[in-house]
Coordinates of C-alpha atoms in Angstrom, one line a residue:
Chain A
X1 CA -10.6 27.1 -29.5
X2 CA -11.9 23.5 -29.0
X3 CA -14.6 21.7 -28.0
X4 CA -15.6 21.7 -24.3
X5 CA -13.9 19.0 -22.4
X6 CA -14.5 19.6 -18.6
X7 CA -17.1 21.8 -16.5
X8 CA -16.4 22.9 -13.4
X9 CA -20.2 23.9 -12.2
X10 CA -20.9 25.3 -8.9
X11 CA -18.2 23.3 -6.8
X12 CA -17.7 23.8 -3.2
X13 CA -16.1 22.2 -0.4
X14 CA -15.6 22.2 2.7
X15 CA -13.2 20.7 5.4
X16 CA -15.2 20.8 8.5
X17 CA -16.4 24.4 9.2
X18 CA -13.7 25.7 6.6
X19 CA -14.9 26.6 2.9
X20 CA -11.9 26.3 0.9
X21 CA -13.4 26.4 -2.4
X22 CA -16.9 28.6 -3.0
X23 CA -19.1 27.9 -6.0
X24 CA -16.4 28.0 -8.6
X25 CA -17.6 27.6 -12.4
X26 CA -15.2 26.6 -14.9
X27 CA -14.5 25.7 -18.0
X28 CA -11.9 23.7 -20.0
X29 CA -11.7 23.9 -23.9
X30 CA -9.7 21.0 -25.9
X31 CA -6.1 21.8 -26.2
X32 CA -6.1 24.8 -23.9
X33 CA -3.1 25.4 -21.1
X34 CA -4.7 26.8 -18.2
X35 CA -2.4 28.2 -15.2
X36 CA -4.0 28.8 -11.6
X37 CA -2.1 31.1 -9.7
X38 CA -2.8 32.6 -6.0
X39 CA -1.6 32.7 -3.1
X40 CA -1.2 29.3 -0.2
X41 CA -4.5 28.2 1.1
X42 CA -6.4 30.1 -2.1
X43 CA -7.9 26.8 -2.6
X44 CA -5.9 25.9 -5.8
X45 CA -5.0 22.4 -4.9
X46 CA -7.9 21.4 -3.8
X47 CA -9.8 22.5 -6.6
X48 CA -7.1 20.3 -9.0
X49 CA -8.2 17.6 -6.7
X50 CA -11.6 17.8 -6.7
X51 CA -11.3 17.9 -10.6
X52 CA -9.5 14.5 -10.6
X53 CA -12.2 13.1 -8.1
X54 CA -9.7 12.5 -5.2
X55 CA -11.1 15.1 -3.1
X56 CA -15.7 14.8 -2.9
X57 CA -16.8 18.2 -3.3
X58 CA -19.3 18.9 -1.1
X59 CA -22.0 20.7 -3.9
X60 CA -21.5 21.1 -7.2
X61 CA -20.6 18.7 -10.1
X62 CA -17.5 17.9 -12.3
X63 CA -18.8 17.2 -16.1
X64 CA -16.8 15.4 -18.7
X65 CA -17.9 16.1 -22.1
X66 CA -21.6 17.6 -21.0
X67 CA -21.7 14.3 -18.7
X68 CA -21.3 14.3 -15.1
X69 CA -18.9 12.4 -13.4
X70 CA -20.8 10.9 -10.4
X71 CA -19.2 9.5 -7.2
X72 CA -19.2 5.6 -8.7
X73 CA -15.8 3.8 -8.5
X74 CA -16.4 2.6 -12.1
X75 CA -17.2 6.1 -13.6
X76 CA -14.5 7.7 -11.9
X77 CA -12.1 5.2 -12.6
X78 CA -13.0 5.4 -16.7
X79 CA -12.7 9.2 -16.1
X80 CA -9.2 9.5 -14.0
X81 CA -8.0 7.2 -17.0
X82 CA -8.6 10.2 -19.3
X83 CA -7.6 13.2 -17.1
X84 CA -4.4 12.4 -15.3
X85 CA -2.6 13.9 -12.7
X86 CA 0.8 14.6 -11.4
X87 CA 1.9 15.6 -8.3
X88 CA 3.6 18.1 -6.3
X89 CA 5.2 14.9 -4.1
X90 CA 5.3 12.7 -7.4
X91 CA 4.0 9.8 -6.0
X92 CA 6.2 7.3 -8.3
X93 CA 5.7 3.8 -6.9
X94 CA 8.5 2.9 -4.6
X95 CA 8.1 -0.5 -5.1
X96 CA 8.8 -0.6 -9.2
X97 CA 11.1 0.4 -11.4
X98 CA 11.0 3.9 -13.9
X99 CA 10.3 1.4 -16.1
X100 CA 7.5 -0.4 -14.2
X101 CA 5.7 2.6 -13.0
X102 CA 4.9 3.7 -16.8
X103 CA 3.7 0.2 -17.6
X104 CA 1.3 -0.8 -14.6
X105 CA -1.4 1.6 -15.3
X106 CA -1.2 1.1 -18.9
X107 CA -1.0 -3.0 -18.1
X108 CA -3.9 -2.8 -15.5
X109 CA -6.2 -0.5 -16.9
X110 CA -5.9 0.1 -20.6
X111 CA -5.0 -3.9 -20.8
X112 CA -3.1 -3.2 -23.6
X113 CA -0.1 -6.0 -24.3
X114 CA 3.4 -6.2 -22.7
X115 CA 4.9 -5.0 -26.0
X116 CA 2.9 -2.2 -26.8
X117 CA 3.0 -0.8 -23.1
X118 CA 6.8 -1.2 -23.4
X119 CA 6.7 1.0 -26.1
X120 CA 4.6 3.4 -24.8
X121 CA 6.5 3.6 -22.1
X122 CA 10.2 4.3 -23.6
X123 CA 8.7 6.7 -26.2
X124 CA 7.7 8.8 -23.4
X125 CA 10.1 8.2 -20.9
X126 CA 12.3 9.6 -24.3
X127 CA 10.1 12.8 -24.4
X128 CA 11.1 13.6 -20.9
X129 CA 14.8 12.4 -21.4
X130 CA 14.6 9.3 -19.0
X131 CA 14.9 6.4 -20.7
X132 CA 18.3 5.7 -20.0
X133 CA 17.2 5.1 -16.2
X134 CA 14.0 2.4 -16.7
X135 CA 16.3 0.0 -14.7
X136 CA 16.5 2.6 -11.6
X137 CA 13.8 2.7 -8.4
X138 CA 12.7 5.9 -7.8
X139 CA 14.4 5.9 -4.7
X140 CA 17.9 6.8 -6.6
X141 CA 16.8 9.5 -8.7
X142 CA 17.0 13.6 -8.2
X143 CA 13.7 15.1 -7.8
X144 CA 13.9 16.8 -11.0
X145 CA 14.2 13.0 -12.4
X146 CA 11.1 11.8 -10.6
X147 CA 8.4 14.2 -11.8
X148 CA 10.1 13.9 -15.4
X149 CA 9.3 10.1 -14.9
X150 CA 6.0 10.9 -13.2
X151 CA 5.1 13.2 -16.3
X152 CA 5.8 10.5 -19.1
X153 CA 4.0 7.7 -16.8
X154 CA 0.6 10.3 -16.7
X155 CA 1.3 10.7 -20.8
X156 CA 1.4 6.8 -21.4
X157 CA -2.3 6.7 -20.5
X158 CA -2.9 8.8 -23.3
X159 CA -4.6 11.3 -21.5
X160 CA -7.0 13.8 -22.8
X161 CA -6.2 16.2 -20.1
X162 CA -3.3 16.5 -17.8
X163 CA -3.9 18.1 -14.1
X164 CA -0.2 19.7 -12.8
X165 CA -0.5 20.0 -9.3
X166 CA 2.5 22.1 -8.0
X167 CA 4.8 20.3 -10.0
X168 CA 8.1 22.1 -9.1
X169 CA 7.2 23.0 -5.8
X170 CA 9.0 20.4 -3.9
X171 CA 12.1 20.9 -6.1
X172 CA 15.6 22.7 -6.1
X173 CA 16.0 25.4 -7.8
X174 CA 18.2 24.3 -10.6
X175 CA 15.9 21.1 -11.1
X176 CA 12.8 23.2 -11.8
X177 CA 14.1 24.5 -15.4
X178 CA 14.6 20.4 -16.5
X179 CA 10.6 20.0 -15.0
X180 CA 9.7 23.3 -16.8
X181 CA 11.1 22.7 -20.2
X182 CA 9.2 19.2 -20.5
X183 CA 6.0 21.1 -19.6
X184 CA 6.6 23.5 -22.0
X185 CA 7.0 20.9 -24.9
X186 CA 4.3 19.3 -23.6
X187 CA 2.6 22.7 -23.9
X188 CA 3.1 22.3 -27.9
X189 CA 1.7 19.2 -28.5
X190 CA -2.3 20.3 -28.2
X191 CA -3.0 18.4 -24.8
X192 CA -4.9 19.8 -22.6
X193 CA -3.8 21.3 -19.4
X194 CA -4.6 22.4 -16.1
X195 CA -1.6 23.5 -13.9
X196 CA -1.4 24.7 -10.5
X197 CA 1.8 26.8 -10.1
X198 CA 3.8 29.5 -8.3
X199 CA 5.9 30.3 -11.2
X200 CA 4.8 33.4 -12.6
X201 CA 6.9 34.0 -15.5
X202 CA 6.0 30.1 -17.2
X203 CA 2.3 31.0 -16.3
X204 CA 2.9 34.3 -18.2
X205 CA 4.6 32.4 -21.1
X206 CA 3.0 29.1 -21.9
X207 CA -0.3 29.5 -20.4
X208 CA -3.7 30.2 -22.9
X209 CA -5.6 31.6 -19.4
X210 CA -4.2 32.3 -16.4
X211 CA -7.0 31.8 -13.2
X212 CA -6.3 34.0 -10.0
X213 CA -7.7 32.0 -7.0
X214 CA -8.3 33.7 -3.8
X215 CA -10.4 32.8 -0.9
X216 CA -11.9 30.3 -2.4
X217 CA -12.9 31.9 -5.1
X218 CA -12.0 32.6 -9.0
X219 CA -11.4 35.9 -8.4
X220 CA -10.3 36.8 -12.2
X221 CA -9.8 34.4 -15.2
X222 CA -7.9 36.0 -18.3
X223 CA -5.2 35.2 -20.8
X224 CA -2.0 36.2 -19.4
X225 CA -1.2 39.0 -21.7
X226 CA -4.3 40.6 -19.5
X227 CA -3.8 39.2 -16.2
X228 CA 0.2 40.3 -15.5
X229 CA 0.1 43.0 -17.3
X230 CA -3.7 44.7 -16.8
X231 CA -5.1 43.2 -13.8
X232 CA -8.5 44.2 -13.3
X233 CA -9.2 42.8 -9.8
X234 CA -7.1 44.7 -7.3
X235 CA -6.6 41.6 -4.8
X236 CA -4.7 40.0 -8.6
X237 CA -3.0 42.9 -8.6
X238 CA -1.9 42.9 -5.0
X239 CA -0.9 39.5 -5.3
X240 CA 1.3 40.2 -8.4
X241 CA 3.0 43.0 -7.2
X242 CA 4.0 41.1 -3.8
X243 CA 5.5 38.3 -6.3
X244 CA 7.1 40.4 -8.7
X245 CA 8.8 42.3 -5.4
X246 CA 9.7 39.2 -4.1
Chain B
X1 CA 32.6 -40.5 24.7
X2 CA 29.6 -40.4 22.5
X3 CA 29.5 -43.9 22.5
X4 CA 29.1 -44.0 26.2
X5 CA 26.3 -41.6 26.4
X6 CA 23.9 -43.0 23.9
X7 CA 24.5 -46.5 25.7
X8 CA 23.5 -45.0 28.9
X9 CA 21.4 -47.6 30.4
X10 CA 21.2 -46.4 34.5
X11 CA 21.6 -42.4 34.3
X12 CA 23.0 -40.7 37.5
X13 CA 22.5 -36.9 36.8
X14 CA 20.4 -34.6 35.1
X15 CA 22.2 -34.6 31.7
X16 CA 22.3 -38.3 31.9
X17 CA 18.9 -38.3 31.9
X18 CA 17.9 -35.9 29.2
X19 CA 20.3 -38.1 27.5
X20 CA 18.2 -41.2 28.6
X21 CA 15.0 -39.9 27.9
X22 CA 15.5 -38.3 24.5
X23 CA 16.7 -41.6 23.0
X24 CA 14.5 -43.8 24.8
X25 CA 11.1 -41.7 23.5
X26 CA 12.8 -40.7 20.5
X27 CA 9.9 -41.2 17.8
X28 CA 7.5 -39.1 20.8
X29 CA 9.7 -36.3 20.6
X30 CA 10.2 -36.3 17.0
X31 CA 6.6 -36.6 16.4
X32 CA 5.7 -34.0 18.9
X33 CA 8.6 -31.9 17.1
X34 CA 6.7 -32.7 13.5
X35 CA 3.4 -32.4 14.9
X36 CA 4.5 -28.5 16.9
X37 CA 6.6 -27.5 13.2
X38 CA 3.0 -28.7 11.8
X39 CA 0.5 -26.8 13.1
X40 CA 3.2 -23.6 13.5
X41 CA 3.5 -23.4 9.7
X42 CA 0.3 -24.5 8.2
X43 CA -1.7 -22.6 11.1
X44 CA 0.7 -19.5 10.5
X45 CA 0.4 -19.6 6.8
X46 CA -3.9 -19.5 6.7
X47 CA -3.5 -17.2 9.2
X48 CA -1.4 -14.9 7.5
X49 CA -4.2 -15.0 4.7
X50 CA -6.7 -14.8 6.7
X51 CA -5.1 -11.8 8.5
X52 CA -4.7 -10.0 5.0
X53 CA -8.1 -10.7 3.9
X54 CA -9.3 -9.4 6.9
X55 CA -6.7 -5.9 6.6
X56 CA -8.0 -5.5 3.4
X57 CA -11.2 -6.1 4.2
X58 CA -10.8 -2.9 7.1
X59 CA -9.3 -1.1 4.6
X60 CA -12.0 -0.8 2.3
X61 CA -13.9 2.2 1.7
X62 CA -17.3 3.3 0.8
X63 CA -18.6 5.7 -1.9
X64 CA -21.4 8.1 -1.8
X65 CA -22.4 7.0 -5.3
X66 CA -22.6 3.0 -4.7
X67 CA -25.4 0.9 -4.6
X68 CA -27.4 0.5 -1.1
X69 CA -26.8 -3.0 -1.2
X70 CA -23.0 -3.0 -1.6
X71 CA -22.9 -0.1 1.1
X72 CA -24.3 -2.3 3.7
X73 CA -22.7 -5.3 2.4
X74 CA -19.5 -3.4 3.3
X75 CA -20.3 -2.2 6.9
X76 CA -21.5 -5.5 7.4
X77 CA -18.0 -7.4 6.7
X78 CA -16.3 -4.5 8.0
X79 CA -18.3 -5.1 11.1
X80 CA -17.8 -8.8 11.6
X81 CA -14.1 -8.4 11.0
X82 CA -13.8 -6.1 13.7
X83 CA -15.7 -8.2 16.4
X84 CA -13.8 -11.3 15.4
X85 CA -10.2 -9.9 15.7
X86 CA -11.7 -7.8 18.8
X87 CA -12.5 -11.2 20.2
X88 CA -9.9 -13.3 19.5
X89 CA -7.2 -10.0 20.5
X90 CA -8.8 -10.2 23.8
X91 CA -9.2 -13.9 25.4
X92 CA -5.8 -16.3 25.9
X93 CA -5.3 -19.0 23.3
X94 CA -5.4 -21.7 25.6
X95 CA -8.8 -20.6 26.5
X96 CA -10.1 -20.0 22.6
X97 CA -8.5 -23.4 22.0
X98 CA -10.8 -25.2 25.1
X99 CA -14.1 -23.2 23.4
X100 CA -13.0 -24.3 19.9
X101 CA -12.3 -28.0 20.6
X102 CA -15.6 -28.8 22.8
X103 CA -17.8 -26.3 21.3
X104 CA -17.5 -27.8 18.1
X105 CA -17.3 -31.1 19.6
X106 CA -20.5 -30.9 21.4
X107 CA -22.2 -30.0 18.0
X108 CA -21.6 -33.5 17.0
X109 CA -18.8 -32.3 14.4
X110 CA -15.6 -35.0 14.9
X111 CA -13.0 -32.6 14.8
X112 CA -9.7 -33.8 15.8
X113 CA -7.6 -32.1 18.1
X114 CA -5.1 -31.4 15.4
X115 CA -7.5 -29.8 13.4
X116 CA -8.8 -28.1 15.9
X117 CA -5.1 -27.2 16.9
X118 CA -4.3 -25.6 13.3
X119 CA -8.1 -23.6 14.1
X120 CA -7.6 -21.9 16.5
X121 CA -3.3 -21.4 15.3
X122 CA -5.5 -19.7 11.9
X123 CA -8.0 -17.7 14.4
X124 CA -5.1 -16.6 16.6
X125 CA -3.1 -15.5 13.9
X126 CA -5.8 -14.2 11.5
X127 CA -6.4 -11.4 14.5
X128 CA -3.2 -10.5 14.9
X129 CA -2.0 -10.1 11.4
X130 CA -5.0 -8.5 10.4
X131 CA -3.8 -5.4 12.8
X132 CA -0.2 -6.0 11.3
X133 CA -1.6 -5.9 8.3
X134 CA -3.9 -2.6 8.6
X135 CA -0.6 -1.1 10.4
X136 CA 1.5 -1.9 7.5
X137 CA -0.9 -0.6 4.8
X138 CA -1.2 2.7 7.2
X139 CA 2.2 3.2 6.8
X140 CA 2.7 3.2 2.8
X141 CA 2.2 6.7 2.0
X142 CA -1.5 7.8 0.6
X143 CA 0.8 9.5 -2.4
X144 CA 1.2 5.9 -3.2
X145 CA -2.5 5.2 -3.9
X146 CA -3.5 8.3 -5.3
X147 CA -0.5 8.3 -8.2
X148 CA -1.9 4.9 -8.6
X149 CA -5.6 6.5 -8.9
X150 CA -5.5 9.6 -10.8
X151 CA -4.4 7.0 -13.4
X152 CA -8.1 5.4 -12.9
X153 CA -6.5 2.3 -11.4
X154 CA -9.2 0.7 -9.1
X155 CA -8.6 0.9 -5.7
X156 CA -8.8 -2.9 -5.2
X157 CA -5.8 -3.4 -8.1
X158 CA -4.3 0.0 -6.6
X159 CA -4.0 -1.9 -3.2
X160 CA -2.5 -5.2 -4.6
X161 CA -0.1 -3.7 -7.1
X162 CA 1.1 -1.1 -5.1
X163 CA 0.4 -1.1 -1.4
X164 CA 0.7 -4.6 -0.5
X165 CA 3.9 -5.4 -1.8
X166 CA 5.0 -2.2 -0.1
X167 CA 3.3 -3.2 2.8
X168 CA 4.4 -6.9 3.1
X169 CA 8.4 -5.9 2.9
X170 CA 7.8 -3.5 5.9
X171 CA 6.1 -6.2 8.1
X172 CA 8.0 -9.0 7.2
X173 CA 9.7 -9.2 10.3
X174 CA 6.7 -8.7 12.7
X175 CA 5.7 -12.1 10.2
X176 CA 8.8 -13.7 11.2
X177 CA 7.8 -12.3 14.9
X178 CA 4.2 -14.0 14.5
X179 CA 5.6 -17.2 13.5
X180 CA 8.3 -18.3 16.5
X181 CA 5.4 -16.9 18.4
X182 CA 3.2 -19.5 17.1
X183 CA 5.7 -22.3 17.1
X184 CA 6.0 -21.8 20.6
X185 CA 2.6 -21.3 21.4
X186 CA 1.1 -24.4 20.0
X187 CA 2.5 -25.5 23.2
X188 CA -0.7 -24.6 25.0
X189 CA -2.7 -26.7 22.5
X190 CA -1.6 -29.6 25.2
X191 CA -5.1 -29.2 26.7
X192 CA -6.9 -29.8 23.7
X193 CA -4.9 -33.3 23.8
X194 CA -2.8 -32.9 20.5
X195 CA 0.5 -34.4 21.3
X196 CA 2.7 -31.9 20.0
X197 CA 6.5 -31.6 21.4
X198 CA 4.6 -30.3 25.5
X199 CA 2.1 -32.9 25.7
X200 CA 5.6 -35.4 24.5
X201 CA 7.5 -33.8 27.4
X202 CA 4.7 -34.1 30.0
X203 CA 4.5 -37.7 29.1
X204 CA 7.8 -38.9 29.0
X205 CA 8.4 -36.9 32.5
X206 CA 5.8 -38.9 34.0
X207 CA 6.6 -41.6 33.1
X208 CA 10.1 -41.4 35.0
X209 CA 9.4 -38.7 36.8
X210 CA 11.3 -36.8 35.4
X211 CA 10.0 -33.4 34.3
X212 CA 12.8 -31.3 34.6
X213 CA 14.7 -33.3 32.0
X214 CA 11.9 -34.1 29.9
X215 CA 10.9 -29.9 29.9
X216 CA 15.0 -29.3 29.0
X217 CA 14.8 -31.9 26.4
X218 CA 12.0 -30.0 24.4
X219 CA 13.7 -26.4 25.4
X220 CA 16.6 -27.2 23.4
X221 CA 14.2 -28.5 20.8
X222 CA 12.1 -25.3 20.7
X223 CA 15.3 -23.6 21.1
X224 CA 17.0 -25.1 18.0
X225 CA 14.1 -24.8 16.0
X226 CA 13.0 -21.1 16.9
X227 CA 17.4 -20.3 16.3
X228 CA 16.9 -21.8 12.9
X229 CA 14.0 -19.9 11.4
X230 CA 15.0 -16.6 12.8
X231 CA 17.9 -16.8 10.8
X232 CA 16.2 -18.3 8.0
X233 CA 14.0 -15.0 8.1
X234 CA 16.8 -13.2 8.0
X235 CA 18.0 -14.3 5.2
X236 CA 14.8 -13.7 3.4
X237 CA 14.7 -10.2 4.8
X238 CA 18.5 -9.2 3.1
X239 CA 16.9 -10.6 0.1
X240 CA 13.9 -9.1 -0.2
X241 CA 15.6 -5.7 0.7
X242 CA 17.0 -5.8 -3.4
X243 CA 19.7 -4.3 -4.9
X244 CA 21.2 -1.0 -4.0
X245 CA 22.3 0.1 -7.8
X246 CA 20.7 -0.4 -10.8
X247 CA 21.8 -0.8 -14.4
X248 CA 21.8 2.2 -16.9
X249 CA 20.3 1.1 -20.3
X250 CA 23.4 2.0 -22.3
X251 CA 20.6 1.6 -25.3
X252 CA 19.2 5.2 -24.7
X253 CA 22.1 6.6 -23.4
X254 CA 21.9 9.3 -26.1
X255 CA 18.8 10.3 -24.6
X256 CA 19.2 12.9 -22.1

């Protein structure tokens, strides 16, 4: 296993009275793929957004490689630009082109050169199968077509690590294999991930660890082999059975 | 026909007379029409940056992290911003443009009326927009932004990359709204003694007596001009909307 990239230590937050996340403690090795599973309003999300800094926890810190990432534009901007995200809504910007929405970030904020961020951009947009649509707006693609796009725009950044945030949730069935399959190549290639995720049998296969969230909390954090098929915490086990029932 | 109407020398009705009067104070009327298109478009323009600046500037957010001094820096714009589009949302035009003109006056500054005309267009508009503005940034979808900064693009860039030019399509015709507005409200800049196309009309009337033909004159003047730019804008508009199909790159086609 590799080094130690992120540490989750302590976090909580709040919404008002609400706890949705209680003094969770993580942490994220180089190259590992790590599912979190559980059930709506487990706190999942929002503990994917808190990692990427777009949610303030309300105690607690985030650390990048043994350094934390304090509330400073600057510093989180340096540190978003090394731990991507993609979204459940895939957030493509409506006003560009496939094309355009993998260059800006890499433009704006790596200020690498036209050419190079061209490159960039096709030789992902390849890995995910889209470059035949960099003239489209993301307006006329499928949604299956977005978060491929959205995927190989978060991978032109070169990220170190790459937060999933429901990334097939808001798809049709037959668009989530397409969505799948990238992840799982991606899976091969040694970055690390973090995905939040109701699909049991990919957080079986191609996770390393598999987190059950519930209430808030990490209520059991093993490699799938153990978690689907040994659970030891009976609220995993409760949620498991409901899914595989379902 | 035509002939006889521009020779009309003793006009018996009241299309005689607008006839009359426009050629007789032609150069008034044109430069009350150049002097009205004037301060519409250059006050309409600043104002329109103004407005964004100020948007933007209502917009902005604070972080728990940042330094004291940029903290208060920010409530403190954020706070002037807010009392001067309160203000200006609040009182007539006419009535900013009296304040404007003698206040400064009365400071010893020689302002001239047309400058202070384009003013207090720019102060008008400024308010205004700046609540277009905020509106039309409130109405591109947060996803937008936070695509934008879980790639650790600044929220500043984030906003001018991707929000504004969102933003500026969907409020393009409240734009075009703000600007016949204006063109036609220069009118009241009369008090402040600029001689746009109103003070030309109330002039010319007296002079005859004649107001009701002197007012239609500089109707169908407002009219034409107002006629024009709306469709102007809506040209623009179909423009700005793009195209509806795009090109495949046949170059990758094998890659699918």
């Amino acid at each position: 296993m590799g080094e130690s990239v992120l540490s989750i230590q302590n976090l909580s937050k709040s919404f008002g009275d609400h706890e949705v996340l209680r003094k969770i403690d993580m942490d994220v090795n180089a190259g590992e793929i790590i599912c979190i599973v559980g059930s709506s309003g487990s706190g999942k999300s929002t503990l994917l957004r808190c990692i990427n800094k777009l949610e303030r926890q309300t105690t607690g810190k985030v650390m990048y490689h043994g350094k934390e990432v304090r509330d400073v534009q600057r510093e989180i901007n340096e540190y978003r630009a090394k731990v991507g995200m993609v979204f459940q809504s895939f957030n493509l910007f409506n006003n560009m082109t496939v094309l355009q929405n993998c260059m800006i970030c890499t433009r704006k904020v790596l200020h690498i050169s036209k050419a190079e961020a061209f490159d960039r951009a096709i030789a992902h947009l390849k890995e995910v199968g889209m470059a035949p649509y960099i003239n489209a707006k993301p307006a006329q693609l499928s949604g299956g077509q977005k978060q491929r796009v959205a995927i190989a725009r978060s991978l032109c950044m070169n990220p170190e690590v790459l937060l999933f945030d429901e990334p097939t949730s808001a798809l049709d069935p037959e668009m989530v294999g397409e969505v799948l399959n990238v992840m799982k190549e991606l899976a091969t290639t040694g970055l690390t991930m973090i995905i939040v995720t109701h699909e049991m049998a990919f957080a079986r296969d191609v996770s390393t660890r598999t987190i059950f969230m519930d209430r808030g909390f990490v209520a059991e954090d093993a490699p799938p082999s153990e978690l689907f098929t040994n659970p030891k915490n009976p609220r995993t086990r409760e949620f498991l059975s409901r899914y595989l029932a379902g | 026909m035509g002939h006889r109407f521009l020779s009309i020398a003793d006009p018996t009705n009241s299309f005689e007379w607008m006839i009359f009067l426009s050629k007789k104070y032609l150069s008034m009327f044109l430069e009350g029409t150049w002097l009205t298109l004037y301060i519409a478009v250059l006050g309409t323009l600043l104002g329109f940056v103004l407005g964004y600046v100020i948007g933007i500037i209502q917009d902005l957010k604070i972080n728990q992290g940042d330094l004291f001094i940029k903290k208060i820096l920010i409530r403190l714009i954020k706070v002037v911003s807010t009392v001067y589009v309160e203000i200006f949302r609040d009182t007539p035009m006419i009535v900013q443009a009296m304040i404007i003109y003698y206040g400064i006056r009365q400071t010893g500054v020689d302002l001239t009326p047309v400058v202070a005309g384009v003013l207090v267009t720019v102060l008008n508009t400024g308010a205004y927009m700046a609540e277009t503005v905020r509106g039309g940034i409130g109405s591109i979808d947060l996803g937008q932004r936070e695509g934008a900064w879980a790639m650790g693009m600044s929220p500043m860039k984030t906003m001018f990359y991707i929000v504004l030019p969102q933003a500026f399509q969907n409020i393009i015709p409240e734009m075009a709204n703000t600007f016949l507005t204006n063109l036609k409200m220069t009118s009241v800049l009369n008090v402040i003694a600029v001689q746009e196309l109103f003070m030309a009309a109330k002039t010319v009337g007296g002079n005859y007596y004649k107001y009701f033909e002197s007012y239609l004159v500089i109707a169908v003047i407002y009219f034409v001009l107002c006629f024009v730019f709306n469709k102007i804008f809506g040209l623009i508009e179909k423009k700005m909307k793009g195209k509806e199909d795009y090109a495949l790159a046949v170059e990758y086609l094998d890659n699918e």
